[in-house]
Amino acid sequence: MTEANILLDALLDRAAMSHASLARHLNALDTALRYDHASVARWIRDQAIPRHPVPLLICRIIGDRLGTTVTLADIGMAPDHDHEPATVAGLIERAAAVWRGDQKGRHPTKPLIGAQATAPLWEWEHPPDNDNLTRTGPRRVDPVDVIRLRLARTRYQEMYRRVGGLPVRARVVDTLTGQAAPLLRAAYDNSRGRDLFQAVAGLAALAGVCAYDANRQALAQRHLLTALRLAKASGDRALGAYIVAVMANQALHLREHRLVVQYTQAALRASGPAISHALAADLHALAGKAYARMHDTTSSHDHLRRAEALAVRLDPSSGPVEVSYVQPGLIETQVAEALRRLGDLTAARSYADESVRTATTTHLRGQVHRHAGLTLVLTAQGDLEHAIATGHRMLDRLTGMESGRLADRIRQVTTALKPHATQPAVAAFLERAHHHADDPTGP
């Protein structure tokens, strides 16, 4: 199944042109053409590209209607249309198209892999940077506009942590489409523009997190790559490194372990002194987990040691809001999982115990993960009594959450415990956990 051409669809919407209207304009420019609304619908639905010179004519028609230059990349009909737009205007329209596509249900179906997954990282890390974001527009962006976007992100982040990404994503995308996109097209000087792009990037990254949690992996990638491009334009390297950390987390879920290492190394390298101890610790922990899954004990231990050294210097009250998830005990959770994968269960239990001991410092979502991690270690050790007790405390914290990733976590626990299902206490736990393990995102 091909993916929809969300770029052409969004530009037609912005130009207030129907499919039939574009077809009529094309036929008027060249009397040999015989297009109709179905032709345009097919270009959008199947991402089909009509023969030369029709794509150029489409650019001309839409550009004239909008009063701007429109390129083949802007309408999704150039071979390199997945690459970062050369202009700020192109970046804005690309971002708006991704958000509108999500809002309209035009979701990509296949996650990017290989060079397609690493090229955007290279583009983020290397020049050219955007020197000036100054823009003219129908209205000037006020500082209050930027504050509202940041407050919206904080509000939606708390909602996500309480109820999961499935019910929150639509709200975030509606805000991006209805508020962020018009502000990006408005007027601002360079300084205000950087603040605006930074705020929108943070919100766009949260859309990616929610899509990832809702098991829309290809869509999550598009949101995260959009956020990364906006973060680069803002000049905020630390924000970009946070977004790459989220991409690394997703790559770990997709079992793209080499990609995790590439992402974490790039984020640590490119952010330099701008990176916080908290984010650097999380990146090293992610790399340690990836190496553990590749059975590279030496590399895993090296990154886990670095993560621990940074974790003792955490200051939860400082740093950017996007990294507030790195609370005391998170790194211990990550280290415990890596050590469990490596078979060092005694050390893994020590770290998992500490992560649960400090669990009250974090949100309920984080508490679920921590209790799940300890349950898995206890099960691997054969300490079923404590495993079941910890598992029940995990389930106690799941009430009201709709999360594909938490459903995955529960399935990990139930899979580990199923060999012991003949024991009454285990059977009772599996019965209780069964409905939590059903993925709320559907097939």
PDB file of N, CA and C in Angstrom, residues 245 264 268 275-289 303-314 323 325-327 330-332 334-335:
ATOM      1  N   ALA A 245      17.113  11.483  21.130  1.00  0.00           N
ATOM      2  CA  ALA A 245      16.982  10.469  22.182  1.00  0.00           C
ATOM      3  C   ALA A 245      15.649   9.742  22.067  1.00  0.00           C
ATOM      4  N   THR A 264      22.389   7.783  19.366  1.00  0.00           N
ATOM      5  CA  THR A 264      22.910   8.268  20.645  1.00  0.00           C
ATOM      6  C   THR A 264      24.289   8.901  20.481  1.00  0.00           C
ATOM      7  N   LEU A 268      25.103  12.902  21.382  1.00  0.00           N
ATOM      8  CA  LEU A 268      26.154  13.264  22.342  1.00  0.00           C
ATOM      9  C   LEU A 268      27.230  14.113  21.672  1.00  0.00           C
ATOM     10  N   ILE A 275      24.362  19.998  26.245  1.00  0.00           N
ATOM     11  CA  ILE A 275      23.558  18.894  26.739  1.00  0.00           C
ATOM     12  C   ILE A 275      23.588  18.841  28.264  1.00  0.00           C
ATOM     13  N   SER A 276      22.468  18.481  28.869  1.00  0.00           N
ATOM     14  CA  SER A 276      22.380  18.371  30.325  1.00  0.00           C
ATOM     15  C   SER A 276      22.894  17.011  30.778  1.00  0.00           C
ATOM     16  N   HIS A 277      23.271  16.932  32.070  1.00  0.00           N
ATOM     17  CA  HIS A 277      23.689  15.641  32.617  1.00  0.00           C
ATOM     18  C   HIS A 277      22.573  14.619  32.478  1.00  0.00           C
ATOM     19  N   ALA A 278      21.335  15.057  32.659  1.00  0.00           N
ATOM     20  CA  ALA A 278      20.196  14.148  32.608  1.00  0.00           C
ATOM     21  C   ALA A 278      20.065  13.512  31.230  1.00  0.00           C
ATOM     22  N   LEU A 279      20.108  14.340  30.178  1.00  0.00           N
ATOM     23  CA  LEU A 279      19.942  13.799  28.840  1.00  0.00           C
ATOM     24  C   LEU A 279      21.135  12.956  28.431  1.00  0.00           C
ATOM     25  N   ALA A 280      22.341  13.397  28.781  1.00  0.00           N
ATOM     26  CA  ALA A 280      23.532  12.603  28.462  1.00  0.00           C
ATOM     27  C   ALA A 280      23.467  11.239  29.139  1.00  0.00           C
ATOM     28  N   ALA A 281      22.987  11.212  30.390  1.00  0.00           N
ATOM     29  CA  ALA A 281      22.850   9.936  31.101  1.00  0.00           C
ATOM     30  C   ALA A 281      21.866   9.023  30.389  1.00  0.00           C
ATOM     31  N   ASP A 282      20.744   9.582  29.948  1.00  0.00           N
ATOM     32  CA  ASP A 282      19.737   8.771  29.264  1.00  0.00           C
ATOM     33  C   ASP A 282      20.272   8.237  27.940  1.00  0.00           C
ATOM     34  N   LEU A 283      21.018   9.060  27.201  1.00  0.00           N
ATOM     35  CA  LEU A 283      21.578   8.612  25.926  1.00  0.00           C
ATOM     36  C   LEU A 283      22.576   7.473  26.127  1.00  0.00           C
ATOM     37  N   HIS A 284      23.435   7.590  27.140  1.00  0.00           N
ATOM     38  CA  HIS A 284      24.372   6.500  27.413  1.00  0.00           C
ATOM     39  C   HIS A 284      23.633   5.243  27.847  1.00  0.00           C
ATOM     40  N   ALA A 285      22.563   5.401  28.632  1.00  0.00           N
ATOM     41  CA  ALA A 285      21.787   4.239  29.063  1.00  0.00           C
ATOM     42  C   ALA A 285      21.130   3.549  27.871  1.00  0.00           C
ATOM     43  N   LEU A 286      20.606   4.335  26.936  1.00  0.00           N
ATOM     44  CA  LEU A 286      19.994   3.761  25.731  1.00  0.00           C
ATOM     45  C   LEU A 286      21.025   2.984  24.917  1.00  0.00           C
ATOM     46  N   ALA A 287      22.221   3.556  24.778  1.00  0.00           N
ATOM     47  CA  ALA A 287      23.286   2.855  24.051  1.00  0.00           C
ATOM     48  C   ALA A 287      23.663   1.569  24.778  1.00  0.00           C
ATOM     49  N   GLY A 288      23.720   1.638  26.120  1.00  0.00           N
ATOM     50  CA  GLY A 288      24.039   0.445  26.897  1.00  0.00           C
ATOM     51  C   GLY A 288      23.012  -0.657  26.700  1.00  0.00           C
ATOM     52  N   LYS A 289      21.728  -0.283  26.635  1.00  0.00           N
ATOM     53  CA  LYS A 289      20.673  -1.274  26.414  1.00  0.00           C
ATOM     54  C   LYS A 289      20.782  -1.876  25.012  1.00  0.00           C
ATOM     55  N   HIS A 303      29.002   2.076  28.487  1.00  0.00           N
ATOM     56  CA  HIS A 303      27.963   3.115  28.445  1.00  0.00           C
ATOM     57  C   HIS A 303      27.152   3.157  29.738  1.00  0.00           C
ATOM     58  N   LEU A 304      26.917   2.003  30.336  1.00  0.00           N
ATOM     59  CA  LEU A 304      26.159   1.990  31.588  1.00  0.00           C
ATOM     60  C   LEU A 304      26.937   2.687  32.701  1.00  0.00           C
ATOM     61  N   ARG A 305      28.248   2.496  32.733  1.00  0.00           N
ATOM     62  CA  ARG A 305      29.077   3.190  33.737  1.00  0.00           C
ATOM     63  C   ARG A 305      29.011   4.698  33.536  1.00  0.00           C
ATOM     64  N   ARG A 306      29.058   5.127  32.286  1.00  0.00           N
ATOM     65  CA  ARG A 306      28.972   6.567  32.015  1.00  0.00           C
ATOM     66  C   ARG A 306      27.607   7.115  32.431  1.00  0.00           C
ATOM     67  N   ALA A 307      26.563   6.352  32.162  1.00  0.00           N
ATOM     68  CA  ALA A 307      25.227   6.787  32.561  1.00  0.00           C
ATOM     69  C   ALA A 307      25.133   6.924  34.070  1.00  0.00           C
ATOM     70  N   GLU A 308      25.681   5.963  34.807  1.00  0.00           N
ATOM     71  CA  GLU A 308      25.649   6.026  36.273  1.00  0.00           C
ATOM     72  C   GLU A 308      26.428   7.229  36.798  1.00  0.00           C
ATOM     73  N   ALA A 309      27.583   7.496  36.212  1.00  0.00           N
ATOM     74  CA  ALA A 309      28.399   8.624  36.665  1.00  0.00           C
ATOM     75  C   ALA A 309      27.661   9.942  36.486  1.00  0.00           C
ATOM     76  N   LEU A 310      26.912  10.049  35.424  1.00  0.00           N
ATOM     77  CA  LEU A 310      26.140  11.268  35.179  1.00  0.00           C
ATOM     78  C   LEU A 310      24.890  11.319  36.048  1.00  0.00           C
ATOM     79  N   ALA A 311      24.326  10.155  36.351  1.00  0.00           N
ATOM     80  CA  ALA A 311      23.079  10.109  37.111  1.00  0.00           C
ATOM     81  C   ALA A 311      23.239  10.674  38.511  1.00  0.00           C
ATOM     82  N   VAL A 312      24.415  10.509  39.110  1.00  0.00           N
ATOM     83  CA  VAL A 312      24.608  11.024  40.476  1.00  0.00           C
ATOM     84  C   VAL A 312      24.685  12.543  40.493  1.00  0.00           C
ATOM     85  N   ARG A 313      24.768  13.158  39.304  1.00  0.00           N
ATOM     86  CA  ARG A 313      24.854  14.615  39.224  1.00  0.00           C
ATOM     87  C   ARG A 313      23.552  15.234  38.727  1.00  0.00           C
ATOM     88  N   LEU A 314      22.481  14.436  38.734  1.00  0.00           N
ATOM     89  CA  LEU A 314      21.187  14.933  38.255  1.00  0.00           C
ATOM     90  C   LEU A 314      20.649  16.010  39.176  1.00  0.00           C
ATOM     91  N   VAL A 323      13.198  17.307  29.141  1.00  0.00           N
ATOM     92  CA  VAL A 323      14.006  16.241  29.741  1.00  0.00           C
ATOM     93  C   VAL A 323      13.564  15.951  31.172  1.00  0.00           C
ATOM     94  N   TYR A 325      11.554  13.959  32.224  1.00  0.00           N
ATOM     95  CA  TYR A 325      11.297  12.544  32.470  1.00  0.00           C
ATOM     96  C   TYR A 325      12.473  11.849  33.140  1.00  0.00           C
ATOM     97  N   VAL A 326      13.664  12.451  33.073  1.00  0.00           N
ATOM     98  CA  VAL A 326      14.845  11.846  33.691  1.00  0.00           C
ATOM     99  C   VAL A 326      14.854  12.203  35.172  1.00  0.00           C
ATOM    100  N   GLN A 327      14.187  11.392  35.949  1.00  0.00           N
ATOM    101  CA  GLN A 327      14.078  11.572  37.386  1.00  0.00           C
ATOM    102  C   GLN A 327      14.958  10.550  38.103  1.00  0.00           C
ATOM    103  N   LEU A 330      15.468   6.570  37.173  1.00  0.00           N
ATOM    104  CA  LEU A 330      15.276   6.178  35.776  1.00  0.00           C
ATOM    105  C   LEU A 330      16.493   5.440  35.228  1.00  0.00           C
ATOM    106  N   ILE A 331      17.678   5.976  35.489  1.00  0.00           N
ATOM    107  CA  ILE A 331      18.884   5.338  34.969  1.00  0.00           C
ATOM    108  C   ILE A 331      19.050   3.947  35.578  1.00  0.00           C
ATOM    109  N   GLU A 332      18.704   3.802  36.869  1.00  0.00           N
ATOM    110  CA  GLU A 332      18.761   2.482  37.493  1.00  0.00           C
ATOM    111  C   GLU A 332      17.817   1.507  36.785  1.00  0.00           C
ATOM    112  N   GLN A 334      17.010   1.617  33.604  1.00  0.00           N
ATOM    113  CA  GLN A 334      17.649   1.276  32.335  1.00  0.00           C
ATOM    114  C   GLN A 334      18.801   0.292  32.531  1.00  0.00           C
ATOM    115  N   VAL A 335      19.616   0.557  33.560  1.00  0.00           N
ATOM    116  CA  VAL A 335      20.761  -0.317  33.832  1.00  0.00           C
ATOM    117  C   VAL A 335      20.282  -1.715  34.196  1.00  0.00           C
TER     118      VAL A 335
END
